[in-house]
CSV table of C-alpha atoms in Angstrom, one decimal:
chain,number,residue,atom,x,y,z
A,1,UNK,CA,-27.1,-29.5,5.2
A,2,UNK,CA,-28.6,-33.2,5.1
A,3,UNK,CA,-29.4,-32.9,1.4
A,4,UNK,CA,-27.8,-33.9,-1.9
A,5,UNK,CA,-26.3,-30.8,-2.3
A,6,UNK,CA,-24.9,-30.7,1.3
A,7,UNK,CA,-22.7,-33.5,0.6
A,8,UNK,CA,-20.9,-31.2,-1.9
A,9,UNK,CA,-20.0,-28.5,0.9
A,10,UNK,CA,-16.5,-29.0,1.7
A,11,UNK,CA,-16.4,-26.1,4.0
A,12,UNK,CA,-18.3,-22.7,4.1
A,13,UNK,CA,-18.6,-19.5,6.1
A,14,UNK,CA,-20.6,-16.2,6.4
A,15,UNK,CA,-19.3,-15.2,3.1
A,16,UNK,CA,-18.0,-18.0,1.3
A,17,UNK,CA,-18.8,-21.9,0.6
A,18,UNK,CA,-16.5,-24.3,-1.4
A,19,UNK,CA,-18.1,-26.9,-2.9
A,20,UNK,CA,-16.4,-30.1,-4.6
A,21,UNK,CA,-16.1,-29.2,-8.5
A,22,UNK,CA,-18.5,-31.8,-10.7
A,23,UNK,CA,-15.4,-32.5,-12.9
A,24,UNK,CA,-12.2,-32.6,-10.7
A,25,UNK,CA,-9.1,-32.0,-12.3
A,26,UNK,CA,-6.7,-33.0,-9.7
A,27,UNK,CA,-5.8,-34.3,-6.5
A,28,UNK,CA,-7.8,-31.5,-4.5
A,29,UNK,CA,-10.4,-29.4,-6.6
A,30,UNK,CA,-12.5,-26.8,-5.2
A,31,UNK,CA,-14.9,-24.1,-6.5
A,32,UNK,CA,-15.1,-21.4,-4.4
A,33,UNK,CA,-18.2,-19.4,-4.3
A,34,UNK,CA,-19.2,-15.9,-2.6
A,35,UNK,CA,-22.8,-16.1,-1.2
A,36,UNK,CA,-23.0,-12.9,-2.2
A,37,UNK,CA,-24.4,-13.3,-5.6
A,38,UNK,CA,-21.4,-11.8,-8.7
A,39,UNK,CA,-22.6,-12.9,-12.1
A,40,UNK,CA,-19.9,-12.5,-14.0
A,41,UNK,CA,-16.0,-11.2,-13.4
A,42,UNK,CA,-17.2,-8.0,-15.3
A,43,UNK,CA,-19.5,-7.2,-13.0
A,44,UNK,CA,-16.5,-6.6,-9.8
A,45,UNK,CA,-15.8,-3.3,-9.3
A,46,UNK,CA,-14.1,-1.3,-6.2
A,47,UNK,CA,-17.1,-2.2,-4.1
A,48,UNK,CA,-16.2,-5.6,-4.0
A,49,UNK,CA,-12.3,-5.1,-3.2
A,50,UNK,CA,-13.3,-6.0,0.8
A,51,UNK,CA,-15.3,-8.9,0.0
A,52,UNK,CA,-12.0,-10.1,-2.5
A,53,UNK,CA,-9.7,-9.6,0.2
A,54,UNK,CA,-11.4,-12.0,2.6
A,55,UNK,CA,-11.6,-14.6,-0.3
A,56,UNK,CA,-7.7,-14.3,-0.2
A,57,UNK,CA,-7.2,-15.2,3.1
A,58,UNK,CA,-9.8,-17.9,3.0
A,59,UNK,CA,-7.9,-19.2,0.3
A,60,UNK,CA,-4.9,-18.7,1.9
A,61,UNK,CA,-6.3,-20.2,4.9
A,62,UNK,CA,-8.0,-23.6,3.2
A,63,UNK,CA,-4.6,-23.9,2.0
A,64,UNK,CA,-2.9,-24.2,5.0
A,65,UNK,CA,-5.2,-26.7,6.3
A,66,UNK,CA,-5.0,-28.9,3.3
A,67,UNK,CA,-0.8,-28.7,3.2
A,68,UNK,CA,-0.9,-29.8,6.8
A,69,UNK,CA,-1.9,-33.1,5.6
A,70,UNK,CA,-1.1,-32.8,2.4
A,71,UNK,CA,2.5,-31.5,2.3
A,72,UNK,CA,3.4,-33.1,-1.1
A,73,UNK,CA,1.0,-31.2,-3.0
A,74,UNK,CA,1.1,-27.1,-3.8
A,75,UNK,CA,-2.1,-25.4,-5.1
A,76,UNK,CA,-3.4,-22.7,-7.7
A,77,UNK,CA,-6.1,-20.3,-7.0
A,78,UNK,CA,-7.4,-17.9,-10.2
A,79,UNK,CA,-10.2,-17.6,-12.0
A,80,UNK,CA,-10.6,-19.3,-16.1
A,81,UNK,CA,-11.2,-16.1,-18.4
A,82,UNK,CA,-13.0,-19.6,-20.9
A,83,UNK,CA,-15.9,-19.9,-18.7
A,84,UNK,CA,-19.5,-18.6,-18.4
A,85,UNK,CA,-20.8,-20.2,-15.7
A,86,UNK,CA,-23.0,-17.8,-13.4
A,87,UNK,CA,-22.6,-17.0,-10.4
A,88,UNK,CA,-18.9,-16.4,-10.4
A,89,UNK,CA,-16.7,-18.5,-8.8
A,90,UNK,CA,-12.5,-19.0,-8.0
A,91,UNK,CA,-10.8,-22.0,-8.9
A,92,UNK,CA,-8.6,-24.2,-6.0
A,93,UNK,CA,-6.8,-26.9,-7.0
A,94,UNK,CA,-4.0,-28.6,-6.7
A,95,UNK,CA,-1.2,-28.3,-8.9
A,96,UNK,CA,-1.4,-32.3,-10.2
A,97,UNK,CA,-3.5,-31.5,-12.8
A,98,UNK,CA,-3.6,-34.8,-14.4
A,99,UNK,CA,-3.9,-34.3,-18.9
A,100,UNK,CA,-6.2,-37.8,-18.1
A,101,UNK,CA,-8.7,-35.9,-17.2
A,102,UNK,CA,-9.4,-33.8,-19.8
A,103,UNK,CA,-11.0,-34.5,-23.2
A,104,UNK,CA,-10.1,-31.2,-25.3
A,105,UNK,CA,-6.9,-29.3,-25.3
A,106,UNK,CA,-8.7,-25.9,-25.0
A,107,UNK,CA,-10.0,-27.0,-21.2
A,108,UNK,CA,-6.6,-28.0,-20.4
A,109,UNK,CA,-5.0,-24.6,-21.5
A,110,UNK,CA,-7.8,-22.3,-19.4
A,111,UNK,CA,-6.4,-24.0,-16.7
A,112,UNK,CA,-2.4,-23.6,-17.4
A,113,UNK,CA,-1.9,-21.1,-19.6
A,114,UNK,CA,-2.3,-17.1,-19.1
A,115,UNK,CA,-5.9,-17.6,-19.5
A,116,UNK,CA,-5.8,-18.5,-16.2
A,117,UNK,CA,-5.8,-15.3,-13.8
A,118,UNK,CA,-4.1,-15.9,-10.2
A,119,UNK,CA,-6.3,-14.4,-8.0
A,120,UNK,CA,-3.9,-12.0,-6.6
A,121,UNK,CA,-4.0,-10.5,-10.1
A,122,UNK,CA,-7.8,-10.4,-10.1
A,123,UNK,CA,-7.8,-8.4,-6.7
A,124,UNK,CA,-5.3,-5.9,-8.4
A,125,UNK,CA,-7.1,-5.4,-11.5
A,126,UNK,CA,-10.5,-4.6,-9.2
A,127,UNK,CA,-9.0,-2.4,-7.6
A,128,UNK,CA,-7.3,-0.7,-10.2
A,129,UNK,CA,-10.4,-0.6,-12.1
A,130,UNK,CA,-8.6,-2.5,-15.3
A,131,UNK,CA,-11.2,-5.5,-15.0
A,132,UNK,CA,-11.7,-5.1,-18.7
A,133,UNK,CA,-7.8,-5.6,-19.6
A,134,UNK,CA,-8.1,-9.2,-18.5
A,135,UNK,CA,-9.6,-10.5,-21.3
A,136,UNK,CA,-6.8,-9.0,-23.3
A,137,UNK,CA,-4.9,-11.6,-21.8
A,138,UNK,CA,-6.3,-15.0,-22.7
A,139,UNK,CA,-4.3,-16.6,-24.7
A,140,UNK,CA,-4.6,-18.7,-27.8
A,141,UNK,CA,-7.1,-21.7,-26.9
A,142,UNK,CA,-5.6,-24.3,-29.8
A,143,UNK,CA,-2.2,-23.7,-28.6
A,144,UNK,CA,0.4,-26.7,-27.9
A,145,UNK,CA,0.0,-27.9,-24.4
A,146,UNK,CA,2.6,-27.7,-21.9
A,147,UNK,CA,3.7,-29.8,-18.4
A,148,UNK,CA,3.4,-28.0,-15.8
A,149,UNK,CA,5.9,-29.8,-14.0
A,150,UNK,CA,8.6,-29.6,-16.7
A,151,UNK,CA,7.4,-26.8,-18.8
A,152,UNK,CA,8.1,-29.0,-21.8
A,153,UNK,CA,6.0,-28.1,-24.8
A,154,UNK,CA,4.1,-31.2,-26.3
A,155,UNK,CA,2.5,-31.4,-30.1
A,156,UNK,CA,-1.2,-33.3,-28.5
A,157,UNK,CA,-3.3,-33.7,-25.9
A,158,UNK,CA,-2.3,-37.3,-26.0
A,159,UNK,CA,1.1,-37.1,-25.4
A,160,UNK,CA,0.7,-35.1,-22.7
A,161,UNK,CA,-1.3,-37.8,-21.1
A,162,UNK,CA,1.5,-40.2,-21.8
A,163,UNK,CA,4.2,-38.1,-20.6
A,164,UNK,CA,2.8,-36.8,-17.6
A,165,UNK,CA,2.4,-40.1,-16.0
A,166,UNK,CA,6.4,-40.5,-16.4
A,167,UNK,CA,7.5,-36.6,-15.3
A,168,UNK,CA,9.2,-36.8,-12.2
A,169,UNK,CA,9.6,-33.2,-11.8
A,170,UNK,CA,8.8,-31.5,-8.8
A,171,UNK,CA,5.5,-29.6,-8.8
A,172,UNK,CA,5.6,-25.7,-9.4
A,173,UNK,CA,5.0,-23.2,-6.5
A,174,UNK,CA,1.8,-22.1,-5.2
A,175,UNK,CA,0.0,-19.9,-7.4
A,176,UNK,CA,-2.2,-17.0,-6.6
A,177,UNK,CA,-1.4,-16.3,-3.2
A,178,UNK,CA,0.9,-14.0,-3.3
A,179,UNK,CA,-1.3,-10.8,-1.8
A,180,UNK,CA,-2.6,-13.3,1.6
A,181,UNK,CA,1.3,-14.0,2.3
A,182,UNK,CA,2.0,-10.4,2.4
A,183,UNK,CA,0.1,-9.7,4.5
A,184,UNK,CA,0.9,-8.7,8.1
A,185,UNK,CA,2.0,-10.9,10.7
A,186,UNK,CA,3.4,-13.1,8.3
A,187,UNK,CA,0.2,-13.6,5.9
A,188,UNK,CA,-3.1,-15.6,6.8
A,189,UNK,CA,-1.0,-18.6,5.7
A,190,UNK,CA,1.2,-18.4,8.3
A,191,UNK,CA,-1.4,-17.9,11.1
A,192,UNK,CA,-3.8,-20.9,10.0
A,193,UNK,CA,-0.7,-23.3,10.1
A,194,UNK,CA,0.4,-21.9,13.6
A,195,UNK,CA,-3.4,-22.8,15.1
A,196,UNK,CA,-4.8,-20.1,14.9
A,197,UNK,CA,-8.8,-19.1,14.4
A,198,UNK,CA,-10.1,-19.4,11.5
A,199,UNK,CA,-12.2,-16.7,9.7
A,200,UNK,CA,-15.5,-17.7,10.4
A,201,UNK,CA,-16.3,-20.1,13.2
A,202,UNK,CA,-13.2,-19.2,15.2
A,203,UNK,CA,-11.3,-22.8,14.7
A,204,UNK,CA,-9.9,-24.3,11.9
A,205,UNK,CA,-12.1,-26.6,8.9
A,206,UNK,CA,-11.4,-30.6,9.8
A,207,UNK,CA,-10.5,-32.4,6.5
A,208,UNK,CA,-12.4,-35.1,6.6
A,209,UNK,CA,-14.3,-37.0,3.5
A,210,UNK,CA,-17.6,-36.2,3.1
A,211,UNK,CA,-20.2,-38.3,5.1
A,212,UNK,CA,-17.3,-39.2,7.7
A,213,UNK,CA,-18.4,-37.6,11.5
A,214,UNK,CA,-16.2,-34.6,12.2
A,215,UNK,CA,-14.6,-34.2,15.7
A,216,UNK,CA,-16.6,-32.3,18.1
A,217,UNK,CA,-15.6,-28.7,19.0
A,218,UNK,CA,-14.2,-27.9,22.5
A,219,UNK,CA,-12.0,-24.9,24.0
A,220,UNK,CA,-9.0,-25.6,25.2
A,221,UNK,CA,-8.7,-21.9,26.9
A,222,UNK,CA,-10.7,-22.6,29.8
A,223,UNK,CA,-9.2,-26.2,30.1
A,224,UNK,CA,-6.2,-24.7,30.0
A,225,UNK,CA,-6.6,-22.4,32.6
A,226,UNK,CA,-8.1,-24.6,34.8
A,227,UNK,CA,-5.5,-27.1,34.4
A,228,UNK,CA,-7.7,-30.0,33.5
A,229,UNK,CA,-7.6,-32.3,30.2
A,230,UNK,CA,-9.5,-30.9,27.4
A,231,UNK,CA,-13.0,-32.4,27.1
A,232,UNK,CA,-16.8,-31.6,27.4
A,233,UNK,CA,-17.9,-28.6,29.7
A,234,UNK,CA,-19.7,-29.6,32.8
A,235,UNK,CA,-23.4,-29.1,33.0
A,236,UNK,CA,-24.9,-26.4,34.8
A,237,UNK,CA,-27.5,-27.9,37.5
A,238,UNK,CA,-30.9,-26.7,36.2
A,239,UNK,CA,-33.0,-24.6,39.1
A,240,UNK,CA,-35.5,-26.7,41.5
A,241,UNK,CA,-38.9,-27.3,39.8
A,242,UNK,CA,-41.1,-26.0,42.0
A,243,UNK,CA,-43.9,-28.4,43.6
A,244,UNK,CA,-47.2,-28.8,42.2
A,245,UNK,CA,-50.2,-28.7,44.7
A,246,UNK,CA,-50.4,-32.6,44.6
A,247,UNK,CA,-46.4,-33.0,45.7
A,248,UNK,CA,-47.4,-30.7,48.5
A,249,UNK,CA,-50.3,-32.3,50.5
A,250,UNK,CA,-52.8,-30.6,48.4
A,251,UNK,CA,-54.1,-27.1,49.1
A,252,UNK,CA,-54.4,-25.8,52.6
A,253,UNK,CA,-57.7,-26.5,54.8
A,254,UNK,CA,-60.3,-23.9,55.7
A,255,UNK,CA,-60.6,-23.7,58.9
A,256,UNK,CA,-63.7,-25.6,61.0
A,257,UNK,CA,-67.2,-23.8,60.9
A,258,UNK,CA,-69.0,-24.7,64.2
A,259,UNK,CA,-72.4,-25.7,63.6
A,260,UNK,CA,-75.4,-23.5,64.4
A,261,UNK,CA,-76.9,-26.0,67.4
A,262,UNK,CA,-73.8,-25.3,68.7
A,263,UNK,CA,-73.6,-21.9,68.2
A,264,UNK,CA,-77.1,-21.3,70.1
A,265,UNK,CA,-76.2,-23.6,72.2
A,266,UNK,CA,-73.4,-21.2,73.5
A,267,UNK,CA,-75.5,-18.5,73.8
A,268,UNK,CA,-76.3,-17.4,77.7
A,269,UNK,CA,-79.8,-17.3,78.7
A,270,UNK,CA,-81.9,-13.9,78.8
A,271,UNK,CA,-82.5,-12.9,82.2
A,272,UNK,CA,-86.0,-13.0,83.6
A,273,UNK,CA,-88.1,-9.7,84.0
A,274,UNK,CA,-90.1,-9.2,86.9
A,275,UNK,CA,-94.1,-9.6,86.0
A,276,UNK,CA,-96.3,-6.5,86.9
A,277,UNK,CA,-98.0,-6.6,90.3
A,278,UNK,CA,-101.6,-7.4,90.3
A,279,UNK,CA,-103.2,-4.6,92.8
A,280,UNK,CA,-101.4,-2.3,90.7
A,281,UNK,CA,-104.1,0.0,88.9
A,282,UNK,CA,-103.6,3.1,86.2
């Protein structure tokens, strides 16, 4: 949309819309939403296992699309067991997370330690009906903060900020997308980075800032085939307007009356009748 909340869309389709998060933590930081309203993670059950599955390969497929420009960065997909914000929604970020931005160490851990969920996890527990076993696995909120790049363990929140400006260790692997890269023909991954459609609109999201124009959409099957350049369709001629009365002379003419003189006038004569004769008597 045009609106103020429009400019937060990053990209959506006919089940899903990721929206910029209000508090980025990194590089590239998404909330993903389902349109279809979930309230809480305790309300998924095995109904929702289709509508989970797409949200892994949407993931799966935003994550292509960003790498392709972004190759440097890998990203981490999951949902925060510390959170009770309604509707649900699935964490995408990148895997920068920067200690800067955060203000208490509890925040920072719901996003790197186990109570962070991968969503490949979260699919599996739906499925298996074990939604209620997550929870077992947050972890301690006040515990010592680690890098993710290094994995080294530090004793504050702001020594972590110091020392992850200096790490130099390469980022971790992608997180959470394990399920979508199984899957066949080489995962949903692997088909968004070859070209291929995308799972809504049938081409793949343009990452461009918000308020920037995006390039306009054209096939390049029928160009193709023809063996022209790629670039706007032709216009069909539009069907001949027919012509109003006015354009055509005006309606036709009724056809001359003669007037009645004239019509008398043509008229032949009665013949004469002979008069009785006079020395005729009854």
């Amino acid at each position: 949309g045009k609106g103020a909340f429009g400019r937060l869309v990053f990209h959506q389709t006919c089940d899903f819309v990721a929206v910029y998060s209000w508090q980025s933590k990194a590089s590239v930081h998404l909330w993903i939403v389902p349109k279809r309203l979930v309230r809480s993670l305790h309300d998924l059950d095995q109904r929702y296992v289709p509508l989970l599955r797409r949200l892994q390969l949407y993931a799966a497929w935003l994550r292509a699309g960003l790498r392709s420009t972004m190759r440097s960065l890998t990203f981490r997909t999951g949902v925060r067991l510390r959170t009770n914000i309604s509707p649900w929604y699935v964490e995408f970020c990148s895997q920068d997370i920067s200690a800067r931005s955060f203000t208490h160490v509890e925040e920072y851990n719901s996003f790197t330690s186990t109570s962070f969920i991968p969503l490949d996890q979260v699919v599996q527990a739906v499925s298996a009906g074990t939604v209620a076993d997550l929870q077992e696995r947050m972890g301690d909120p006040s515990a010592l903060p680690v890098c993710l790049k290094c994995k080294e363990l530090w004793n504050s929140l702001p020594e972590l900020r110091a020392h992850s400006s200096a790490c130099r260790a390469d980022l971790p692997k992608c997180v959470g997308f394990e399920i979508a890269d199984e899957a066949p023909h080489g995962g949903a991954a692997a088909q968004a980075s070859q070209g291929s459609r995308g799972p809504d609109d049938g081409e793949r999201p343009s990452f461009c800032p918000p308020g920037r124009s995006k390039p306009a959409r054209q096939s390049t099957s029928a160009s193709a085939a023809s063996g022209k350049a790629p670039g706007k369709a032709p216009r069909k001629k539009a069907a001949p307007r027919p012509q109003t009365l006015k354009e055509a002379g005006g309606p036709a003419k009724p056809p001359a009356i003669a007037p009645q003189s004239a019509v008398r006038a043509s008229r032949p004569a009665p013949a004469p009748t002979a008069e009785p004769s006079a020395s005729w008597q009854p």
